[in-house]
Coordinates of C-alpha atoms and ligand atoms in Angstrom, one line a residue:
M1 CA 23.0 266.9 246.2
K2 CA 23.9 267.5 249.5
L3 CA 22.2 271.1 249.9
L4 CA 23.3 274.0 251.6
V5 CA 19.9 275.8 252.9
T6 CA 20.5 279.1 254.9
G7 CA 17.5 281.2 256.2
G8 CA 15.6 277.6 256.3
A9 CA 14.4 278.4 259.4
G10 CA 11.9 281.4 257.3
F11 CA 8.7 281.6 255.4
I12 CA 10.4 280.6 252.1
G13 CA 13.2 279.0 253.6
S14 CA 10.9 276.4 255.3
N15 CA 8.5 275.6 252.3
Y16 CA 11.2 275.1 250.4
I17 CA 13.4 273.0 252.8
R18 CA 9.2 270.5 253.0
Y19 CA 8.8 270.5 249.1
A20 CA 12.3 269.9 248.2
L21 CA 12.9 266.0 251.0
S22 CA 9.0 265.6 249.3
A23 CA 10.0 265.8 245.9
H24 CA 13.1 264.4 245.7
P25 CA 13.5 261.2 248.6
D26 CA 17.4 261.5 248.0
Y27 CA 18.1 264.5 249.2
R28 CA 20.5 265.9 252.1
V29 CA 19.3 269.1 253.4
I30 CA 21.8 272.2 256.5
N31 CA 19.4 274.2 257.3
L32 CA 22.0 277.6 258.3
D33 CA 19.9 279.0 260.3
R34 CA 20.5 282.2 263.0
L35 CA 17.0 282.3 264.5
T36 CA 16.4 286.2 264.4
Y37 CA 12.7 286.3 265.1
A38 CA 11.2 285.6 261.7
G39 CA 13.0 282.1 261.6
N40 CA 11.2 279.4 263.6
L41 CA 12.4 275.5 264.1
E42 CA 7.8 274.8 264.5
N43 CA 7.7 275.2 260.3
L44 CA 10.0 272.7 260.1
R45 CA 8.2 270.3 262.5
E46 CA 7.4 268.6 259.6
V47 CA 10.6 267.1 258.5
E48 CA 12.4 267.7 261.6
S49 CA 13.5 263.7 262.1
S50 CA 13.5 263.0 258.4
P51 CA 17.0 261.2 258.0
G52 CA 17.6 264.1 254.8
Y53 CA 17.9 267.0 257.0
T54 CA 20.3 268.6 259.2
F55 CA 19.6 271.8 260.9
I56 CA 22.8 274.5 262.5
K57 CA 22.7 277.1 264.3
G58 CA 24.0 279.8 262.4
D59 CA 24.7 283.0 261.3
I60 CA 25.9 283.7 257.7
R61 CA 28.2 285.9 258.1
D62 CA 30.0 283.3 260.2
R63 CA 32.6 281.0 258.4
D64 CA 34.0 279.4 260.5
C65 CA 30.1 277.7 262.1
L66 CA 30.6 276.1 258.2
R67 CA 34.5 275.2 258.4
D68 CA 33.5 271.0 258.8
V69 CA 29.9 271.2 256.5
E70 CA 30.3 270.0 253.5
F71 CA 27.4 270.9 251.0
D72 CA 27.4 270.5 246.7
A73 CA 24.6 273.8 247.0
I74 CA 23.4 276.4 248.5
I75 CA 20.9 278.3 248.7
N76 CA 20.7 281.4 250.3
F77 CA 17.2 282.5 252.0
A78 CA 18.2 284.2 254.6
A79 CA 17.8 287.3 255.0
E80 CA 16.6 290.8 257.0
S81 CA 12.4 290.7 254.7
H82 CA 10.5 293.2 256.0
V83 CA 10.9 296.9 253.9
D84 CA 9.3 298.9 257.2
R85 CA 12.0 297.3 259.6
S86 CA 14.6 298.3 257.1
I87 CA 12.6 302.0 257.7
L88 CA 13.5 302.1 261.2
D89 CA 16.8 300.5 260.7
A90 CA 18.8 299.0 258.2
S91 CA 21.4 298.1 260.1
P92 CA 20.0 294.6 260.5
F93 CA 19.6 294.6 256.5
L94 CA 23.1 295.9 255.7
Q95 CA 25.3 293.0 257.6
T96 CA 22.8 290.1 257.2
N97 CA 22.0 290.6 253.5
I98 CA 24.8 292.0 252.5
M99 CA 28.1 290.9 254.5
G100 CA 26.4 287.6 254.7
T101 CA 25.7 287.1 251.2
H102 CA 29.4 287.9 250.6
N103 CA 30.8 285.7 253.5
L104 CA 28.1 282.8 251.2
L105 CA 30.4 283.5 248.1
E106 CA 33.9 283.6 250.0
I107 CA 32.8 280.1 250.8
A108 CA 31.0 279.0 247.6
R109 CA 34.7 280.6 245.9
E110 CA 36.4 278.2 247.9
R111 CA 34.3 274.9 247.3
A112 CA 33.5 275.5 243.7
C113 CA 30.2 275.0 244.7
A114 CA 26.5 275.7 243.4
F115 CA 24.9 279.0 244.2
L116 CA 22.1 280.5 244.0
H117 CA 20.5 283.0 245.6
V118 CA 17.4 284.4 245.9
S119 CA 16.7 287.9 245.6
T120 CA 13.2 289.6 244.7
D121 CA 11.8 292.1 242.9
E122 CA 12.2 294.5 244.6
V123 CA 15.3 295.2 243.2
Y124 CA 13.8 296.6 239.9
G125 CA 11.9 299.7 242.0
S126 CA 8.6 300.9 240.7
T127 CA 6.4 300.6 238.1
E128 CA 4.1 302.7 236.9
T129 CA 3.8 300.0 233.7
G130 CA 5.0 297.9 231.4
F131 CA 6.6 294.8 233.2
F132 CA 10.4 294.0 234.8
N133 CA 12.4 291.9 232.7
E134 CA 16.3 290.4 234.0
A135 CA 18.0 293.1 232.0
S136 CA 15.6 295.6 234.3
P137 CA 18.2 298.4 235.8
L138 CA 18.2 297.7 239.5
Q139 CA 16.5 300.9 240.8
P140 CA 15.7 300.2 244.2
N141 CA 14.0 302.3 246.9
S142 CA 13.9 300.8 250.4
P143 CA 16.5 299.9 252.8
Y144 CA 15.7 296.8 252.2
A145 CA 15.6 296.7 248.3
A146 CA 19.4 298.1 247.9
S147 CA 20.5 295.7 250.2
K148 CA 19.1 292.4 248.0
A149 CA 20.1 294.8 245.0
S150 CA 23.6 295.3 246.5
S151 CA 24.1 290.7 247.3
D152 CA 22.1 290.6 243.4
M153 CA 25.6 293.1 242.2
L154 CA 27.8 291.0 244.1
V155 CA 27.0 287.6 243.2
R156 CA 27.2 289.0 240.0
A157 CA 30.8 290.4 240.5
Y158 CA 31.9 287.0 241.5
V159 CA 30.3 285.3 238.8
E160 CA 33.0 287.7 236.5
T161 CA 35.8 288.3 238.2
Y162 CA 36.3 284.3 239.8
K163 CA 33.6 282.7 237.1
I164 CA 31.6 281.2 240.6
R165 CA 28.6 279.0 240.1
A166 CA 25.6 281.3 240.6
M167 CA 22.4 282.5 239.5
I168 CA 19.7 285.3 240.6
T169 CA 16.0 284.6 241.3
R170 CA 14.4 287.4 241.9
C171 CA 10.8 286.7 242.8
S172 CA 7.7 288.8 243.7
N173 CA 5.9 289.0 246.5
N174 CA 4.7 285.1 248.0
Y175 CA 2.4 284.4 250.5
G176 CA 1.2 281.5 252.0
P177 CA 1.2 278.7 254.9
Y178 CA 4.3 279.7 257.5
Q179 CA 3.6 283.4 256.7
F180 CA 5.4 285.5 259.1
P181 CA 2.6 287.7 260.4
E182 CA 4.4 291.5 260.0
K183 CA 3.7 290.7 255.9
L184 CA 0.0 292.2 254.9
V185 CA -1.2 289.0 254.4
P186 CA -1.6 287.0 257.3
L187 CA -1.7 289.6 259.0
V188 CA -5.3 290.9 257.4
I189 CA -5.8 287.1 258.2
I190 CA -5.2 287.6 261.9
N191 CA -6.9 290.8 262.4
A192 CA -9.7 289.7 260.9
L193 CA -9.2 286.1 263.5
N194 CA -8.9 288.8 266.3
R195 CA -11.9 291.6 264.8
R196 CA -9.5 293.8 265.1
P197 CA -8.2 296.7 262.5
V198 CA -6.4 296.1 259.1
P199 CA -4.4 298.5 258.3
V200 CA -4.3 299.5 254.4
Y201 CA -1.5 302.2 253.9
G202 CA -2.5 305.1 252.2
D203 CA -5.2 304.9 249.7
G204 CA -4.4 301.4 249.2
M205 CA -4.5 301.0 245.6
N206 CA -0.4 299.8 245.4
V207 CA 0.5 297.1 243.2
R208 CA 1.6 294.1 244.4
D209 CA 2.4 291.1 241.7
W210 CA 0.6 287.7 244.1
I211 CA 3.2 284.0 243.9
Y212 CA 1.6 280.9 246.3
A213 CA 5.1 280.3 247.9
E214 CA 5.0 276.6 247.3
D215 CA 4.7 277.7 243.1
H216 CA 8.2 279.7 244.0
C217 CA 9.7 277.2 245.8
R218 CA 9.4 274.7 242.6
A219 CA 10.6 277.7 240.1
I220 CA 14.0 277.4 242.5
D221 CA 14.0 274.2 242.4
A222 CA 13.5 274.4 238.9
V223 CA 16.9 276.9 238.4
L224 CA 18.9 274.9 240.7
H225 CA 18.3 271.8 238.2
K226 CA 18.0 273.1 234.3
G227 CA 19.3 276.9 234.9
S228 CA 22.5 278.0 234.0
A229 CA 25.4 279.3 235.8
G230 CA 25.4 283.1 236.0
E231 CA 22.2 283.9 234.7
V232 CA 18.8 285.5 236.4
Y233 CA 15.8 284.0 236.7
N234 CA 12.5 286.4 237.3
I235 CA 10.0 284.2 239.3
G236 CA 6.4 285.6 238.7
S237 CA 2.6 284.2 238.3
R238 CA 1.2 287.2 236.1
N239 CA -1.0 288.2 239.2
E240 CA -1.5 291.8 239.8
R241 CA -3.4 293.2 242.6
P242 CA -4.2 296.2 244.5
N243 CA -3.6 295.8 248.2
I244 CA -7.0 297.3 248.4
E245 CA -8.6 294.5 246.5
V246 CA -6.3 291.8 247.9
I247 CA -7.4 292.5 251.8
R248 CA -11.5 292.8 250.7
L249 CA -10.7 288.6 249.3
L250 CA -8.7 287.8 252.5
L251 CA -11.4 289.1 254.5
E252 CA -14.1 287.4 252.7
K253 CA -13.3 284.4 252.9
V254 CA -12.8 285.5 257.0
A255 CA -16.1 286.6 257.2
G256 CA -17.5 283.0 255.0
H257 CA -15.2 280.8 257.5
L258 CA -16.5 282.8 260.5
G259 CA -19.9 281.8 259.4
L260 CA -20.6 285.8 258.3
N261 CA -21.9 287.7 255.5
K262 CA -18.9 288.3 253.0
D263 CA -18.7 292.2 253.0
E264 CA -19.6 291.8 257.0
L265 CA -15.6 292.1 258.4
T266 CA -15.4 295.3 255.5
G267 CA -15.4 297.8 258.9
L268 CA -12.2 296.7 259.7
I269 CA -10.3 298.1 257.0
N270 CA -8.3 300.8 258.1
F271 CA -6.8 303.9 256.3
V272 CA -3.5 305.1 257.7
R273 CA -0.7 306.9 256.8
D274 CA 1.2 305.2 253.8
R275 CA 5.2 304.0 253.9
E276 CA 7.8 305.6 253.7
G277 CA 9.0 305.8 249.2
H278 CA 5.9 303.3 249.3
D279 CA 6.5 301.7 246.1
R280 CA 3.4 302.2 243.5
R281 CA 3.4 299.0 241.9
Y282 CA 5.7 295.7 240.8
A283 CA 5.1 294.2 238.0
I284 CA 7.3 290.9 236.9
D285 CA 7.4 289.4 233.5
P286 CA 8.8 285.4 234.1
S287 CA 8.8 285.3 230.3
K288 CA 13.0 283.8 231.1
V289 CA 11.9 280.6 233.0
E290 CA 8.7 279.5 231.5
K291 CA 10.1 279.4 228.0
Q292 CA 13.5 278.0 229.2
L293 CA 12.6 276.2 232.2
G294 CA 9.7 274.6 231.8
W295 CA 7.8 276.3 234.5
R296 CA 4.5 277.2 235.3
P297 CA 2.9 278.3 238.5
G298 CA 0.3 275.8 239.7
T299 CA -2.1 278.0 241.7
S300 CA -4.2 280.1 240.9
F301 CA -4.9 283.2 243.1
E302 CA -8.6 282.7 244.4
E303 CA -6.9 278.7 245.3
G304 CA -4.1 279.9 246.9
I305 CA -5.9 282.8 249.0
S306 CA -8.1 280.0 249.5
K307 CA -5.3 277.6 251.3
T308 CA -4.0 279.8 252.9
V309 CA -6.7 281.3 255.0
D310 CA -7.5 277.4 255.6
W311 CA -3.9 277.5 257.2
Y312 CA -4.6 280.3 259.3
I313 CA -7.2 278.5 260.3
S314 CA -6.3 275.7 261.3
N315 CA -3.1 276.1 262.8
R316 CA -4.1 278.5 265.4
Q317 CA -1.8 277.3 267.9
W318 CA 0.8 278.9 265.2
W319 CA 0.5 282.0 264.6
Q320 CA 0.0 283.1 268.9
R321 CA 2.8 281.0 269.6
I322 CA 4.6 283.3 267.7
I323 CA 2.1 286.4 268.8
S324 CA 3.1 284.9 272.4
G325 CA 7.0 284.6 271.5
E326 CA 6.6 281.0 273.3
Y327 CA 8.1 279.6 269.6
M328 CA 10.8 281.4 270.1
K329 CA 12.1 278.6 272.9
Y330 CA 11.2 275.4 270.8
Y331 CA 15.0 275.5 269.5
D332 CA 15.9 275.1 274.0
A333 CA 13.7 272.0 273.9
Q334 CA 13.9 269.7 270.5
Y335 CA 18.4 271.3 270.6
G336 CA 19.3 272.2 274.3
E337 CA 21.7 269.7 273.9
R338 CA 24.1 271.6 271.2
L339 CA 22.9 275.1 273.0
K340 CA 25.1 274.4 276.6
K341 CA 28.5 272.2 274.2
Ligands
NAD1 P1 12.0 285.4 256.0 O1 11.8 287.0 257.2 O2 10.5 284.9 256.5 O3 12.9 284.0 257.4 C1 14.5 285.2 256.7 C2 15.1 284.1 257.6 O4 16.5 284.0 257.6 C3 14.5 283.2 259.5 O5 14.7 282.0 259.1 C4 15.8 284.4 259.5 O6 16.3 283.4 260.8 C5 17.5 284.0 259.6 N1 18.3 284.5 258.8 C6 18.2 286.1 258.8 N2 19.5 286.4 259.0 C7 20.2 285.6 259.5 C8 21.3 285.5 259.0 N3 22.8 286.4 259.3 N4 22.4 284.0 259.2 C9 21.3 283.2 259.2 N5 19.9 283.1 258.8 C10 19.8 284.2 259.0 O7 12.2 285.8 254.8 P2 11.4 285.2 253.9 O8 9.9 285.4 252.9 O9 10.9 283.5 254.1 O10 12.5 285.6 252.5 C11 13.7 284.2 252.5 C12 14.0 285.7 250.9 O11 13.4 285.3 250.0 C13 15.1 285.8 251.2 O12 16.3 286.4 250.8 C14 14.1 287.1 250.3 O13 14.4 288.6 250.0 C15 13.7 287.0 249.4 N6 12.3 287.0 248.8 C16 11.3 287.1 249.9 C17 9.6 287.3 249.2 C18 8.5 286.8 249.9 O14 7.7 287.7 249.9 N7 8.6 287.4 251.2 C19 9.6 287.7 247.5 C20 11.1 287.3 247.2 C21 12.0 287.3 247.4
TYD2 P1 3.9 293.5 252.5 O1 3.4 292.2 252.9 O2 5.5 293.9 253.4 O3 5.3 292.8 251.5 P2 6.3 294.2 251.0 O4 6.5 295.6 251.2 O5 7.8 293.6 250.8 O6 5.2 294.3 249.3 O7 3.4 294.6 252.0 C1 2.5 293.9 250.6 C2 2.4 295.6 250.3 O8 0.8 295.7 251.8 C3 3.1 296.8 250.3 O9 2.2 297.9 249.8 C4 2.7 297.4 251.3 C5 1.2 296.9 252.6 N1 0.9 297.0 254.0 C6 -0.7 297.0 253.8 O10 -0.7 298.1 253.0 N2 -0.4 297.1 255.0 C7 0.0 296.5 256.2 O11 0.2 296.3 257.4 C8 1.4 295.6 255.5 C9 2.8 294.8 256.6 C10 1.7 296.0 254.6

């Protein structure tokens, strides 16, 4: 299997590449990434010299960067992914998430290759009760969610119109190693370690459905191998939590590491102005992927959060280099030759 993974230098993409190369030593993985602020080749240090791994610096909107590259399937992780940034400026989200996906769909059509589009539960909008299943209407509320919903619609249209072999996964909120520190879980851990205030939007009672990134990666692999063309698969761990509960648990774990009493860091909690259009609750019904593909999450929330806190504590250099901006230079050091061409 020769896989084109787009956005493989980001959080979930890099977790997926590490997972895929270790679970399937016969895979060849080509990582195409534009290396935006969220792309970090240091995420892939463990695999960068594996014979099965190749990196190409390129933009999913650019047809030419893939002209001479061969592959059997595309997994599209590449995206602008942060809701707060999409509220400040939606334009890069429309460019990459919609136009970039369209470009990849054209390539999948031309080459008749399989296409797995990695999407999000945020396309369904917010619900106070019940769960989103694959038939729930798309009612995105943030510019990020609207751009992902648009790309999902394009995938659907290419399946219907051109009969391409595409599938969509819609996953809930991920957490785990290598998540960029703008997102809630790493932000809380790092701010707590630095004894800085932890911003809680609104009343802290917005609910997210949390999944450990490695479980998401295994689900993507199951869909790639066993999924049916044209289908959508919701992925989630049945693990809803109000934000404030997640934040308190993280602060407790960090306090434990620092040898403090469990409540000693709660004073860092700082309620701030709410996010505009802040979705109240996401909740995924993952029965389809469980029943049809036999996937189950392997990591409980307590265990996943403990592992994640341990990882950020053991990998201070990784996030300190992000905060200082040093991580951006890694590409030049590793791939300087290619950069000069
Ligand atoms: P991320 O922001 O950490 O990584 C995105 C990656 O895409 C980066 O490496 C970036 O450099 C790359 N990229 C951006 N624009 C590009 C372009 N034009 N061409 C090539 N590469 C480009 O995001 P993530 O959290 O790893 O999310 C990956 C995918 O999973 C996204 O499609 C996101 O919508 C989806 N998703 C994320 C979550 C979550 O909780 N993080 C949940 C469900 C679905
Ligand atoms: P985030 O990690 O940005 O993911 P998403 O918006 O895609 O769900 O945020 C998760 C939740 O945490 C969301 O309800 C917003 C909230 N939040 C805070 O309260 N404070 C913060 O500093 C951040 C980044 C998020």
